[in-house]
mmCIF file of C-alpha atoms and ligand atoms in Angstrom:
data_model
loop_
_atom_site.group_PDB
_atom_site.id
_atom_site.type_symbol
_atom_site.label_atom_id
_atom_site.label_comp_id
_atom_site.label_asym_id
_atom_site.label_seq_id
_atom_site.Cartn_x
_atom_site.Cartn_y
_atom_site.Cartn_z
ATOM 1 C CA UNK A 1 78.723 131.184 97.224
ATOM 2 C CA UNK A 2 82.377 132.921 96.698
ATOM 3 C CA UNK A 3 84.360 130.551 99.117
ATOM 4 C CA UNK A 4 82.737 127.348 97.257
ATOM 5 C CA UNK A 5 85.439 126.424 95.214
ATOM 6 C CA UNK A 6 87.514 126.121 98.337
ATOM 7 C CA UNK A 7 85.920 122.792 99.794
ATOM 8 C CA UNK A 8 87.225 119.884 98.079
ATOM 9 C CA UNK A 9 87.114 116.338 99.261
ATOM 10 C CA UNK A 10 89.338 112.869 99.592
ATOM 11 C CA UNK A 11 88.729 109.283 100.666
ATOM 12 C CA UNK A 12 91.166 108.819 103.109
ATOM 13 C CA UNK A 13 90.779 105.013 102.119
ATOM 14 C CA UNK A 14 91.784 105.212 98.434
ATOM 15 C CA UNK A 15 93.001 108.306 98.405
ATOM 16 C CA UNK A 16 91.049 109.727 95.695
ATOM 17 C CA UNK A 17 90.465 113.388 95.417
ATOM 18 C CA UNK A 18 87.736 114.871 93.361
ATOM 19 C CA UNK A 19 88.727 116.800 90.420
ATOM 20 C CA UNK A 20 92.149 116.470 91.140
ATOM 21 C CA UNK A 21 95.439 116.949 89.050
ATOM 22 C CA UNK A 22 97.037 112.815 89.002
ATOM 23 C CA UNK A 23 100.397 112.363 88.793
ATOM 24 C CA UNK A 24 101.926 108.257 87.889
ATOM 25 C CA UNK A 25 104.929 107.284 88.698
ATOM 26 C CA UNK A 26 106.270 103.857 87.439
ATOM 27 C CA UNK A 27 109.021 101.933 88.534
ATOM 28 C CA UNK A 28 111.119 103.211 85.570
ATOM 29 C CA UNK A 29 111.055 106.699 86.619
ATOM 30 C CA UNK A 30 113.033 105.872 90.004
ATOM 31 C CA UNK A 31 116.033 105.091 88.207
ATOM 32 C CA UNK A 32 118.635 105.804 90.511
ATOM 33 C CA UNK A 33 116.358 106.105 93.902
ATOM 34 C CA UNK A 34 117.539 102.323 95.097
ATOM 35 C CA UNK A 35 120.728 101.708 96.381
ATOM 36 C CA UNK A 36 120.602 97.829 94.433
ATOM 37 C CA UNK A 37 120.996 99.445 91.007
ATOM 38 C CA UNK A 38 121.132 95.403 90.083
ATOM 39 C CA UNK A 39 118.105 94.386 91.969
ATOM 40 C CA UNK A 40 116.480 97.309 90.110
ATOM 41 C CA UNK A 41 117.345 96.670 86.571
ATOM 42 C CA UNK A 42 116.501 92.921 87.177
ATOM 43 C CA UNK A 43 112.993 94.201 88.105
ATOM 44 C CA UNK A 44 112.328 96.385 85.501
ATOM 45 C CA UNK A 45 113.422 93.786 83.387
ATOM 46 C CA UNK A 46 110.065 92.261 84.513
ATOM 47 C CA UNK A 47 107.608 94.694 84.954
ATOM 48 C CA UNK A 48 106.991 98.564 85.273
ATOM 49 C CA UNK A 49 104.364 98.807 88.067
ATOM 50 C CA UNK A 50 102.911 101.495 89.332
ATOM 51 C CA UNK A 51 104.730 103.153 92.052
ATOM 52 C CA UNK A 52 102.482 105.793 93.608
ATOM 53 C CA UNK A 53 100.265 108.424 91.943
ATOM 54 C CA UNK A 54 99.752 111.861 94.109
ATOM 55 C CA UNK A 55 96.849 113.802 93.350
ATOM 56 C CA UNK A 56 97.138 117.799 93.439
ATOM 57 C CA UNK A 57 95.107 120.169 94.201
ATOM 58 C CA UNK A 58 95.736 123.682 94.023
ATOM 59 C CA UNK A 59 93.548 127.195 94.059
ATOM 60 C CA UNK A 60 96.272 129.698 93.053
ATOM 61 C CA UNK A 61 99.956 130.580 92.378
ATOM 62 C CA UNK A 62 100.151 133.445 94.240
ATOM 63 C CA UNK A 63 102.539 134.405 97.121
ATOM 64 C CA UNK A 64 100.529 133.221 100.295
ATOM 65 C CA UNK A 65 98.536 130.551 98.149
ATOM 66 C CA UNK A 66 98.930 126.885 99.284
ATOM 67 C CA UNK A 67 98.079 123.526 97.721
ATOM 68 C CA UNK A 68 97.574 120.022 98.928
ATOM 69 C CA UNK A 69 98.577 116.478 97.706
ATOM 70 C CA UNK A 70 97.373 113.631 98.383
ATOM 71 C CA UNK A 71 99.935 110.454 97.522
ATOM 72 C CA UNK A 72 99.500 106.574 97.963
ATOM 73 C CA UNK A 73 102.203 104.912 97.386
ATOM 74 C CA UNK A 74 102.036 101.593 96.702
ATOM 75 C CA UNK A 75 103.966 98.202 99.312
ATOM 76 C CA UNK A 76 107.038 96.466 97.469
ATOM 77 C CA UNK A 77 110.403 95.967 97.234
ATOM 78 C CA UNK A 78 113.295 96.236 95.563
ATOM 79 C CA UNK A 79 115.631 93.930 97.039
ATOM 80 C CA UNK A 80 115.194 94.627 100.495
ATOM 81 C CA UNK A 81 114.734 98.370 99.964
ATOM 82 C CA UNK A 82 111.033 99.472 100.214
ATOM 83 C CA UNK A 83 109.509 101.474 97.710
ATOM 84 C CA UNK A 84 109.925 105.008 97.745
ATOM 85 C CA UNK A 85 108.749 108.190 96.281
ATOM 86 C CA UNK A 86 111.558 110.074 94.169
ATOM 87 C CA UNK A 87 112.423 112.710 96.994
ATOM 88 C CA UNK A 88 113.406 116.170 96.604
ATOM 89 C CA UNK A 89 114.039 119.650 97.679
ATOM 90 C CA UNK A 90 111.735 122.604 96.261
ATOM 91 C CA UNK A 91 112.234 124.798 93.843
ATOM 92 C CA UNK A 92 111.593 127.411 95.765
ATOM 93 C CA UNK A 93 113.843 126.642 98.931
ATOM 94 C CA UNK A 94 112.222 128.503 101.744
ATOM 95 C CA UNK A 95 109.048 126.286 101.187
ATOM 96 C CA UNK A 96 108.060 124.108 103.975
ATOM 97 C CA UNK A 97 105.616 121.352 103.832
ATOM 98 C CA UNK A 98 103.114 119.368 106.233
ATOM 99 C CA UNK A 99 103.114 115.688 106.055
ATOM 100 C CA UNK A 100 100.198 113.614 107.659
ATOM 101 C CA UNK A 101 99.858 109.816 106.795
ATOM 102 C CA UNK A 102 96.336 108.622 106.970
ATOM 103 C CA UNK A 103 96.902 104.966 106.358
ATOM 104 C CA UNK A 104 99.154 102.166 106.011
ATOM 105 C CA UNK A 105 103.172 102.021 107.542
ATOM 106 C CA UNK A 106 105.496 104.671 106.525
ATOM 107 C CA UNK A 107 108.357 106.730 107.089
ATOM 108 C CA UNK A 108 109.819 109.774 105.694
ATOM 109 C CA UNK A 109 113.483 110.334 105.120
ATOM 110 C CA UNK A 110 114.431 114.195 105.674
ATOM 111 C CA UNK A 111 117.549 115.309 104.972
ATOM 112 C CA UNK A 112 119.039 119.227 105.182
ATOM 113 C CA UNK A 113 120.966 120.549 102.087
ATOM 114 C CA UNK A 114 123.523 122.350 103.588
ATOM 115 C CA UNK A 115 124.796 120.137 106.204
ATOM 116 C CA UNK A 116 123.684 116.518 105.249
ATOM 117 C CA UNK A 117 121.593 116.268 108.390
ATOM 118 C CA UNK A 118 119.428 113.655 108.008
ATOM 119 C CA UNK A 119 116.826 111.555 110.367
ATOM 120 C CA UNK A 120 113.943 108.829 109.312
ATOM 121 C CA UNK A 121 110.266 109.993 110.985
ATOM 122 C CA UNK A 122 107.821 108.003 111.273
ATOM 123 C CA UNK A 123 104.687 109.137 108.436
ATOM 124 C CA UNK A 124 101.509 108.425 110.882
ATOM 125 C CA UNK A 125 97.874 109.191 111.528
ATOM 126 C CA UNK A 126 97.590 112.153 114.289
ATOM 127 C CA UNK A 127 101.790 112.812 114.277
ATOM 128 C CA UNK A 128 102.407 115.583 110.941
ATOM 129 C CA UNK A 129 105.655 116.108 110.157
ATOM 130 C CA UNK A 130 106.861 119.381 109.273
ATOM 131 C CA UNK A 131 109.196 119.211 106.871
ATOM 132 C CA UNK A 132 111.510 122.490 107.081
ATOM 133 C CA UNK A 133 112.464 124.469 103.645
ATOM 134 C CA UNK A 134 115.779 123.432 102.299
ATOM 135 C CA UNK A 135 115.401 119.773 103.250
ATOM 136 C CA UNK A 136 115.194 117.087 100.732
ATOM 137 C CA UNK A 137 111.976 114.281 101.803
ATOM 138 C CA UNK A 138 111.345 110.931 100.482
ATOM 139 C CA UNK A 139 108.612 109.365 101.104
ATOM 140 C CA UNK A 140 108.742 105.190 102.097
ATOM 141 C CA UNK A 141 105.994 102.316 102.629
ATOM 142 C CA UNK A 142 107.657 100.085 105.245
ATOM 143 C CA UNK A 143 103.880 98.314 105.330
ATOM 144 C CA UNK A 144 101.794 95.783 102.982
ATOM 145 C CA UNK A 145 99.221 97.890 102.044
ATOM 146 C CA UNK A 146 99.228 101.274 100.342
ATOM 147 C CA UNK A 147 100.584 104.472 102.442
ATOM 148 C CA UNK A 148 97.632 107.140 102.122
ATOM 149 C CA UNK A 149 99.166 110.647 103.171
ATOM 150 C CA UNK A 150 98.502 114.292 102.576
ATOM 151 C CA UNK A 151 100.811 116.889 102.139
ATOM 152 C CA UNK A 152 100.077 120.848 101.993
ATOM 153 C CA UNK A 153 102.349 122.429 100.613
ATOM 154 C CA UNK A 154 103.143 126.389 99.298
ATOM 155 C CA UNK A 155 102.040 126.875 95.846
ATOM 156 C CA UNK A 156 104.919 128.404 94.892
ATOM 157 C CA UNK A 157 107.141 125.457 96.679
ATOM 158 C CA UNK A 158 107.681 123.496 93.125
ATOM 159 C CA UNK A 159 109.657 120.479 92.795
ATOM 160 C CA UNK A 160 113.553 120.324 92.317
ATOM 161 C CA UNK A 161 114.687 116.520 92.367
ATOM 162 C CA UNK A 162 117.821 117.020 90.080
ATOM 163 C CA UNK A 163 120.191 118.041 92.966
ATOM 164 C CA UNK A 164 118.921 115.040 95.265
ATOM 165 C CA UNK A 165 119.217 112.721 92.861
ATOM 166 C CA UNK A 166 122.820 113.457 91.873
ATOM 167 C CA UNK A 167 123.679 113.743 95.827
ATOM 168 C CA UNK A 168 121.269 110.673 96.285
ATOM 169 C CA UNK A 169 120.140 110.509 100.148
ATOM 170 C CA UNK A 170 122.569 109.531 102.104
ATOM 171 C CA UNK A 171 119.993 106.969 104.182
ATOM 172 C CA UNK A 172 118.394 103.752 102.865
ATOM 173 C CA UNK A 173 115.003 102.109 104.703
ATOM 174 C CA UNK A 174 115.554 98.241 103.823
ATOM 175 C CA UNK A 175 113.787 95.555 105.739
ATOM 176 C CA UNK A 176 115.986 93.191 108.205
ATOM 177 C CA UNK A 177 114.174 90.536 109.943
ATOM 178 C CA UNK A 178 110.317 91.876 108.294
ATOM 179 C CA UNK A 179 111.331 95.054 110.387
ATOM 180 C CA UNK A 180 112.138 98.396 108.164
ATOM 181 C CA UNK A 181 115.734 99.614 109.584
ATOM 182 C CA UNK A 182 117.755 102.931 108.798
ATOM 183 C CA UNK A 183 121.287 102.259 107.290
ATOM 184 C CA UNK A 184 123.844 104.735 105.608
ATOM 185 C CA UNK A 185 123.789 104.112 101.585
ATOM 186 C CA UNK A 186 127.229 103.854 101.857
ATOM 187 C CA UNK A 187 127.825 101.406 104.684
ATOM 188 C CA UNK A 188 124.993 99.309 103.500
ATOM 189 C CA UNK A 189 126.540 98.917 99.240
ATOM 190 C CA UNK A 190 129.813 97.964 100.818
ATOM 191 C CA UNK A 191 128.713 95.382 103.259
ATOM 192 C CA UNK A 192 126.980 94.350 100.388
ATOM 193 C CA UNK A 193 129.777 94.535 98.001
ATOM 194 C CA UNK A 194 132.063 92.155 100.395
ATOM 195 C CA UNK A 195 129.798 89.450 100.438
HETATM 196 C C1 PAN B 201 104.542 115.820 97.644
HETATM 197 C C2 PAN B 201 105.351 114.888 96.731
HETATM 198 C C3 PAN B 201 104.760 113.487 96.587
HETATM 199 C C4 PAN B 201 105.550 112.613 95.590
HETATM 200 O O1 PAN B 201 103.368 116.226 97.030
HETATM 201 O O2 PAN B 201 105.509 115.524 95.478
HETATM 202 O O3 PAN B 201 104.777 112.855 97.835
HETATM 203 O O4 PAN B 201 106.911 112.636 95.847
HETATM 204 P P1 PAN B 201 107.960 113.084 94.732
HETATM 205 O O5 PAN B 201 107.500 114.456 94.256
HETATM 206 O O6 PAN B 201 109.275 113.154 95.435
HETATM 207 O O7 PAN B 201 107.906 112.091 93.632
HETATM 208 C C5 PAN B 201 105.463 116.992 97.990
HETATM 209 O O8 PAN B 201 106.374 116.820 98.757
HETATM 210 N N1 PAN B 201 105.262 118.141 97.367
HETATM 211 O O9 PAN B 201 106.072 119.203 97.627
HETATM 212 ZN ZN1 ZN B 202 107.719 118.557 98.832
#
């Protein structure tokens, strides 16, 4: 049985992967993901929940390999920002990605490193996103229940969020009205600012 090792499985429901690498991320890792930095530190200040946890599988590190995550990512808020995955670009730069949601509401902020262009998709059953290399991605749960996605990946691709996070996207998902709408960081701390 040589290609054995190759068939893993998922529950598309919880999204729990068998023998799986799990990654945690609390609330007090995104230090510096929401725009509110005040809404932020007031919630920390009551609790560190779990964010979202992303289980990795992988076969090899080779040139050619690939690997696949799997990441729920829990509903909340922070203010009226929804919670988010950290974002970044990859290490290696060239390395695209495929993003398909299997569950819940979600969107997925993309935005190019050279040029700042930027765009919210929508993170859906049957509609992948293909996330070019050299574009930072965050990943957002506009719903109430946990986003369940999958993304396959390069193995190679690694994970740079340093120069995102000191850049910080430029868009913010908040909900207006219980709808989740796009607004520039910028725009949206200053109307904030002058109220
Ligand atoms: C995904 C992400 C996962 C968690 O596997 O790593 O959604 O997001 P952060 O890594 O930004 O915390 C991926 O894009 N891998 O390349
Ligand atoms: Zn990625």
């Amino acid at each position: 049985m040589p290609f054995e090792k190759f068939l893993s499985s998922f529950d598309p429901e919880t999204g729990e992967v068998t023998g799986a690498r799990i990654t945690k991320r609390y609330l007090s890792e995104l230090r510096g993901c929401f725009a509110d930095s005040a809404a932020y530190e007031a919630a920390l200040a009551l609790a560190d929940p779990l964010l979202y946890s992303v289980s990795t599988v992988d076969y090899a590190a080779g040139e050619g390999d690939l690997g696949y995550a799997v990441g729920v990512l829990m509903p909340g808020r922070i203010g009226p920002e929804y919670y988010m995955t950290k974002g970044h670009l990859h290490a290696w730069r060239e390395a695209a990605e495929i993003y398909i949601g299997f569950k819940g509401d979600g969107v997925m902020l993309l935005q190019a490193e050279a040029n700042g262009d930027r765009q919210m998709l929508p993170l859906r059953p049957y509609q992948p996103i293909y996330v070019p290399g050299h574009t930072a991605h965050r990943t957002i749960n506009t719903g109430t229940v946990p986003l369940i996605y999958i993304a396959i990946f390069p193995a190679r691709a690694g994970h740079d969020y340093a120069a995102i996070a000191t850049k910080n996207f430029r868009q913010v998902v908040i909900e207006q009205g219980g709808q989740p709408v796009v607004l520039d960081r910028a725009e949206w701390l200053s109307t904030r600012g002058s109220r």
